[in-house]
Amino acid sequence: MEIWINPACSKCRSALHLLDEEGADYTVRRYLEDVPTPDEIRAVLERLGLEPWDITRTQEAAAKELGLKDWARDAGSRDRWIAALSEHPKLIQRPIITAEDGTAVVARTDEAVRDAMSR
């Protein structure tokens, strides 16, 4: 199991605390430092069953600068969104846990973290 975190994020710290409490075996990826490639983002999106705009933090300054609220949310725009997430990793929703069964979850709640651990 791998968890993508921003150490400054309270939801990420909470997820790590719960993983540690439960004795989970996991690897931490500080995705602001170890920035995911577009292909890695595509793979995580596939595991999540989501589109890039579904995991985009649209209230971030970079999102506003890019004008993301006006971007199309369709198949033809998918690569543009993925490129933006790779170029501006702060836009990626966090934390994301890739589960052992090949799926992934956006683990913003204790319930989601436990769900990832049970997979």
mmCIF file with all atom_site columns, C-alpha atoms in Angstrom:
data_model
loop_
_atom_site.group_PDB
_atom_site.id
_atom_site.type_symbol
_atom_site.label_atom_id
_atom_site.label_alt_id
_atom_site.label_comp_id
_atom_site.label_asym_id
_atom_site.label_entity_id
_atom_site.label_seq_id
_atom_site.pdbx_PDB_ins_code
_atom_site.Cartn_x
_atom_site.Cartn_y
_atom_site.Cartn_z
_atom_site.occupancy
_atom_site.B_iso_or_equiv
_atom_site.pdbx_formal_charge
_atom_site.auth_seq_id
_atom_site.auth_comp_id
_atom_site.auth_asym_id
_atom_site.auth_atom_id
_atom_site.pdbx_PDB_model_num
ATOM 1   C CA . MET A 1 1   ? 0.000   0.000  0.000   1.00 0.00 ? 1   MET A CA 1
ATOM 2   C CA . GLU A 1 2   ? 1.233   3.485  -0.841  1.00 0.00 ? 2   GLU A CA 1
ATOM 3   C CA . ILE A 1 3   ? -0.104  6.780  0.444   1.00 0.00 ? 3   ILE A CA 1
ATOM 4   C CA . TRP A 1 4   ? 0.421   10.085 -1.362  1.00 0.00 ? 4   TRP A CA 1
ATOM 5   C CA . ILE A 1 5   ? 0.691   12.848 1.207   1.00 0.00 ? 5   ILE A CA 1
ATOM 6   C CA . ASN A 1 6   ? 1.489   16.476 1.827   1.00 0.00 ? 6   ASN A CA 1
ATOM 7   C CA . PRO A 1 7   ? 2.967   16.562 5.355   1.00 0.00 ? 7   PRO A CA 1
ATOM 8   C CA . ALA A 1 8   ? 1.381   19.990 5.930   1.00 0.00 ? 8   ALA A CA 1
ATOM 9   C CA . CYS A 1 9   ? -2.108  18.522 5.397   1.00 0.00 ? 9   CYS A CA 1
ATOM 10  C CA . SER A 1 10  ? -4.082  17.609 8.531   1.00 0.00 ? 10  SER A CA 1
ATOM 11  C CA . LYS A 1 11  ? -6.079  14.940 6.626   1.00 0.00 ? 11  LYS A CA 1
ATOM 12  C CA . CYS A 1 12  ? -2.797  13.312 5.556   1.00 0.00 ? 12  CYS A CA 1
ATOM 13  C CA . ARG A 1 13  ? -1.409  13.349 9.094   1.00 0.00 ? 13  ARG A CA 1
ATOM 14  C CA . SER A 1 14  ? -4.664  11.865 10.375  1.00 0.00 ? 14  SER A CA 1
ATOM 15  C CA . ALA A 1 15  ? -4.531  9.085  7.760   1.00 0.00 ? 15  ALA A CA 1
ATOM 16  C CA . LEU A 1 16  ? -0.920  8.264  8.666   1.00 0.00 ? 16  LEU A CA 1
ATOM 17  C CA . HIS A 1 17  ? -1.820  8.171  12.361  1.00 0.00 ? 17  HIS A CA 1
ATOM 18  C CA . LEU A 1 18  ? -4.646  5.731  11.696  1.00 0.00 ? 18  LEU A CA 1
ATOM 19  C CA . LEU A 1 19  ? -2.456  3.544  9.467   1.00 0.00 ? 19  LEU A CA 1
ATOM 20  C CA . ASP A 1 20  ? 0.145   3.423  12.241  1.00 0.00 ? 20  ASP A CA 1
ATOM 21  C CA . GLU A 1 21  ? -2.479  2.674  14.912  1.00 0.00 ? 21  GLU A CA 1
ATOM 22  C CA . GLU A 1 22  ? -3.731  -0.239 12.831  1.00 0.00 ? 22  GLU A CA 1
ATOM 23  C CA . GLY A 1 23  ? -0.218  -1.536 12.144  1.00 0.00 ? 23  GLY A CA 1
ATOM 24  C CA . ALA A 1 24  ? -0.634  -1.186 8.381   1.00 0.00 ? 24  ALA A CA 1
ATOM 25  C CA . ASP A 1 25  ? 2.287   -1.840 6.058   1.00 0.00 ? 25  ASP A CA 1
ATOM 26  C CA . TYR A 1 26  ? 2.603   1.165  3.761   1.00 0.00 ? 26  TYR A CA 1
ATOM 27  C CA . THR A 1 27  ? 5.003   3.420  1.874   1.00 0.00 ? 27  THR A CA 1
ATOM 28  C CA . VAL A 1 28  ? 4.787   7.213  2.034   1.00 0.00 ? 28  VAL A CA 1
ATOM 29  C CA . ARG A 1 29  ? 5.102   9.282  -1.119  1.00 0.00 ? 29  ARG A CA 1
ATOM 30  C CA . ARG A 1 30  ? 5.493   12.995 -0.560  1.00 0.00 ? 30  ARG A CA 1
ATOM 31  C CA . TYR A 1 31  ? 4.007   13.852 -3.897  1.00 0.00 ? 31  TYR A CA 1
ATOM 32  C CA . LEU A 1 32  ? 4.988   17.527 -3.805  1.00 0.00 ? 32  LEU A CA 1
ATOM 33  C CA . GLU A 1 33  ? 8.648   16.430 -3.745  1.00 0.00 ? 33  GLU A CA 1
ATOM 34  C CA . ASP A 1 34  ? 8.325   13.161 -5.689  1.00 0.00 ? 34  ASP A CA 1
ATOM 35  C CA . VAL A 1 35  ? 5.942   14.518 -8.316  1.00 0.00 ? 35  VAL A CA 1
ATOM 36  C CA . PRO A 1 36  ? 3.846   11.911 -10.125 1.00 0.00 ? 36  PRO A CA 1
ATOM 37  C CA . THR A 1 37  ? 4.288   11.685 -13.873 1.00 0.00 ? 37  THR A CA 1
ATOM 38  C CA . PRO A 1 38  ? 1.260   11.984 -16.148 1.00 0.00 ? 38  PRO A CA 1
ATOM 39  C CA . ASP A 1 39  ? 1.341   8.190  -16.589 1.00 0.00 ? 39  ASP A CA 1
ATOM 40  C CA . GLU A 1 40  ? 1.353   7.658  -12.807 1.00 0.00 ? 40  GLU A CA 1
ATOM 41  C CA . ILE A 1 41  ? -1.601  10.021 -12.468 1.00 0.00 ? 41  ILE A CA 1
ATOM 42  C CA . ARG A 1 42  ? -3.452  8.117  -15.210 1.00 0.00 ? 42  ARG A CA 1
ATOM 43  C CA . ALA A 1 43  ? -2.769  4.835  -13.385 1.00 0.00 ? 43  ALA A CA 1
ATOM 44  C CA . VAL A 1 44  ? -4.056  6.209  -10.067 1.00 0.00 ? 44  VAL A CA 1
ATOM 45  C CA . LEU A 1 45  ? -7.139  7.639  -11.774 1.00 0.00 ? 45  LEU A CA 1
ATOM 46  C CA . GLU A 1 46  ? -7.845  4.223  -13.265 1.00 0.00 ? 46  GLU A CA 1
ATOM 47  C CA . ARG A 1 47  ? -7.461  2.623  -9.824  1.00 0.00 ? 47  ARG A CA 1
ATOM 48  C CA . LEU A 1 48  ? -9.741  5.274  -8.307  1.00 0.00 ? 48  LEU A CA 1
ATOM 49  C CA . GLY A 1 49  ? -12.297 5.008  -11.094 1.00 0.00 ? 49  GLY A CA 1
ATOM 50  C CA . LEU A 1 50  ? -12.293 8.808  -11.320 1.00 0.00 ? 50  LEU A CA 1
ATOM 51  C CA . GLU A 1 51  ? -11.486 11.548 -13.802 1.00 0.00 ? 51  GLU A CA 1
ATOM 52  C CA . PRO A 1 52  ? -8.696  14.100 -13.230 1.00 0.00 ? 52  PRO A CA 1
ATOM 53  C CA . TRP A 1 53  ? -11.148 16.902 -12.427 1.00 0.00 ? 53  TRP A CA 1
ATOM 54  C CA . ASP A 1 54  ? -12.578 14.693 -9.669  1.00 0.00 ? 54  ASP A CA 1
ATOM 55  C CA . ILE A 1 55  ? -9.273  14.783 -7.766  1.00 0.00 ? 55  ILE A CA 1
ATOM 56  C CA . THR A 1 56  ? -8.373  18.411 -8.484  1.00 0.00 ? 56  THR A CA 1
ATOM 57  C CA . ARG A 1 57  ? -8.258  20.906 -5.647  1.00 0.00 ? 57  ARG A CA 1
ATOM 58  C CA . THR A 1 58  ? -10.023 23.693 -7.512  1.00 0.00 ? 58  THR A CA 1
ATOM 59  C CA . GLN A 1 59  ? -9.716  26.239 -4.694  1.00 0.00 ? 59  GLN A CA 1
ATOM 60  C CA . GLU A 1 60  ? -5.912  26.284 -4.817  1.00 0.00 ? 60  GLU A CA 1
ATOM 61  C CA . ALA A 1 61  ? -4.258  29.455 -6.126  1.00 0.00 ? 61  ALA A CA 1
ATOM 62  C CA . ALA A 1 62  ? -2.742  27.548 -9.062  1.00 0.00 ? 62  ALA A CA 1
ATOM 63  C CA . ALA A 1 63  ? -6.207  26.331 -10.096 1.00 0.00 ? 63  ALA A CA 1
ATOM 64  C CA . LYS A 1 64  ? -7.481  29.867 -10.143 1.00 0.00 ? 64  LYS A CA 1
ATOM 65  C CA . GLU A 1 65  ? -4.425  31.088 -12.068 1.00 0.00 ? 65  GLU A CA 1
ATOM 66  C CA . LEU A 1 66  ? -4.946  28.357 -14.663 1.00 0.00 ? 66  LEU A CA 1
ATOM 67  C CA . GLY A 1 67  ? -8.662  29.085 -14.881 1.00 0.00 ? 67  GLY A CA 1
ATOM 68  C CA . LEU A 1 68  ? -9.560  25.446 -14.218 1.00 0.00 ? 68  LEU A CA 1
ATOM 69  C CA . LYS A 1 69  ? -13.175 26.263 -13.451 1.00 0.00 ? 69  LYS A CA 1
ATOM 70  C CA . ASP A 1 70  ? -13.599 27.124 -17.140 1.00 0.00 ? 70  ASP A CA 1
ATOM 71  C CA . TRP A 1 71  ? -11.875 24.011 -18.503 1.00 0.00 ? 71  TRP A CA 1
ATOM 72  C CA . ALA A 1 72  ? -14.036 21.417 -20.223 1.00 0.00 ? 72  ALA A CA 1
ATOM 73  C CA . ARG A 1 73  ? -14.583 18.219 -18.285 1.00 0.00 ? 73  ARG A CA 1
ATOM 74  C CA . ASP A 1 74  ? -14.685 15.708 -21.106 1.00 0.00 ? 74  ASP A CA 1
ATOM 75  C CA . ALA A 1 75  ? -12.569 12.993 -22.709 1.00 0.00 ? 75  ALA A CA 1
ATOM 76  C CA . GLY A 1 76  ? -10.930 15.490 -25.056 1.00 0.00 ? 76  GLY A CA 1
ATOM 77  C CA . SER A 1 77  ? -9.713  17.587 -22.127 1.00 0.00 ? 77  SER A CA 1
ATOM 78  C CA . ARG A 1 78  ? -8.527  14.725 -19.932 1.00 0.00 ? 78  ARG A CA 1
ATOM 79  C CA . ASP A 1 79  ? -4.841  14.951 -20.925 1.00 0.00 ? 79  ASP A CA 1
ATOM 80  C CA . ARG A 1 80  ? -4.834  18.705 -20.310 1.00 0.00 ? 80  ARG A CA 1
ATOM 81  C CA . TRP A 1 81  ? -6.117  18.138 -16.758 1.00 0.00 ? 81  TRP A CA 1
ATOM 82  C CA . ILE A 1 82  ? -3.589  15.351 -16.138 1.00 0.00 ? 82  ILE A CA 1
ATOM 83  C CA . ALA A 1 83  ? -0.735  17.570 -17.364 1.00 0.00 ? 83  ALA A CA 1
ATOM 84  C CA . ALA A 1 84  ? -1.889  20.346 -15.012 1.00 0.00 ? 84  ALA A CA 1
ATOM 85  C CA . LEU A 1 85  ? -1.900  17.932 -12.056 1.00 0.00 ? 85  LEU A CA 1
ATOM 86  C CA . SER A 1 86  ? 1.620   16.774 -12.891 1.00 0.00 ? 86  SER A CA 1
ATOM 87  C CA . GLU A 1 87  ? 2.909   20.307 -13.416 1.00 0.00 ? 87  GLU A CA 1
ATOM 88  C CA . HIS A 1 88  ? 1.150   21.620 -10.283 1.00 0.00 ? 88  HIS A CA 1
ATOM 89  C CA . PRO A 1 89  ? 1.018   18.665 -7.855  1.00 0.00 ? 89  PRO A CA 1
ATOM 90  C CA . LYS A 1 90  ? -0.468  20.840 -5.118  1.00 0.00 ? 90  LYS A CA 1
ATOM 91  C CA . LEU A 1 91  ? -3.699  20.558 -7.130  1.00 0.00 ? 91  LEU A CA 1
ATOM 92  C CA . ILE A 1 92  ? -3.946  16.809 -6.426  1.00 0.00 ? 92  ILE A CA 1
ATOM 93  C CA . GLN A 1 93  ? -6.487  15.903 -3.765  1.00 0.00 ? 93  GLN A CA 1
ATOM 94  C CA . ARG A 1 94  ? -4.919  14.216 -0.787  1.00 0.00 ? 94  ARG A CA 1
ATOM 95  C CA . PRO A 1 95  ? -4.259  11.784 0.697   1.00 0.00 ? 95  PRO A CA 1
ATOM 96  C CA . ILE A 1 96  ? -4.571  9.045  -1.899  1.00 0.00 ? 96  ILE A CA 1
ATOM 97  C CA . ILE A 1 97  ? -4.009  5.451  -0.848  1.00 0.00 ? 97  ILE A CA 1
ATOM 98  C CA . THR A 1 98  ? -3.323  2.759  -3.417  1.00 0.00 ? 98  THR A CA 1
ATOM 99  C CA . ALA A 1 99  ? -4.677  -0.475 -1.961  1.00 0.00 ? 99  ALA A CA 1
ATOM 100 C CA . GLU A 1 100 ? -3.219  -3.939 -2.281  1.00 0.00 ? 100 GLU A CA 1
ATOM 101 C CA . ASP A 1 101 ? -6.092  -5.170 -4.454  1.00 0.00 ? 101 ASP A CA 1
ATOM 102 C CA . GLY A 1 102 ? -5.196  -2.725 -7.250  1.00 0.00 ? 102 GLY A CA 1
ATOM 103 C CA . THR A 1 103 ? -7.767  -0.099 -6.316  1.00 0.00 ? 103 THR A CA 1
ATOM 104 C CA . ALA A 1 104 ? -7.243  3.278  -4.683  1.00 0.00 ? 104 ALA A CA 1
ATOM 105 C CA . VAL A 1 105 ? -9.159  5.696  -2.457  1.00 0.00 ? 105 VAL A CA 1
ATOM 106 C CA . VAL A 1 106 ? -9.043  9.382  -1.690  1.00 0.00 ? 106 VAL A CA 1
ATOM 107 C CA . ALA A 1 107 ? -8.606  8.873  2.039   1.00 0.00 ? 107 ALA A CA 1
ATOM 108 C CA . ARG A 1 108 ? -9.959  12.088 3.543   1.00 0.00 ? 108 ARG A CA 1
ATOM 109 C CA . THR A 1 109 ? -11.911 10.259 6.251   1.00 0.00 ? 109 THR A CA 1
ATOM 110 C CA . ASP A 1 110 ? -11.072 7.515  8.752   1.00 0.00 ? 110 ASP A CA 1
ATOM 111 C CA . GLU A 1 111 ? -13.705 5.377  7.026   1.00 0.00 ? 111 GLU A CA 1
ATOM 112 C CA . ALA A 1 112 ? -11.915 5.718  3.669   1.00 0.00 ? 112 ALA A CA 1
ATOM 113 C CA . VAL A 1 113 ? -8.556  4.829  5.260   1.00 0.00 ? 113 VAL A CA 1
ATOM 114 C CA . ARG A 1 114 ? -10.072 1.722  6.863   1.00 0.00 ? 114 ARG A CA 1
ATOM 115 C CA . ASP A 1 115 ? -11.677 0.843  3.528   1.00 0.00 ? 115 ASP A CA 1
ATOM 116 C CA . ALA A 1 116 ? -8.267  0.966  1.828   1.00 0.00 ? 116 ALA A CA 1
ATOM 117 C CA . MET A 1 117 ? -6.739  -1.216 4.548   1.00 0.00 ? 117 MET A CA 1
ATOM 118 C CA . SER A 1 118 ? -9.450  -3.850 4.113   1.00 0.00 ? 118 SER A CA 1
ATOM 119 C CA . ARG A 1 119 ? -8.850  -4.254 0.370   1.00 0.00 ? 119 ARG A CA 1
#
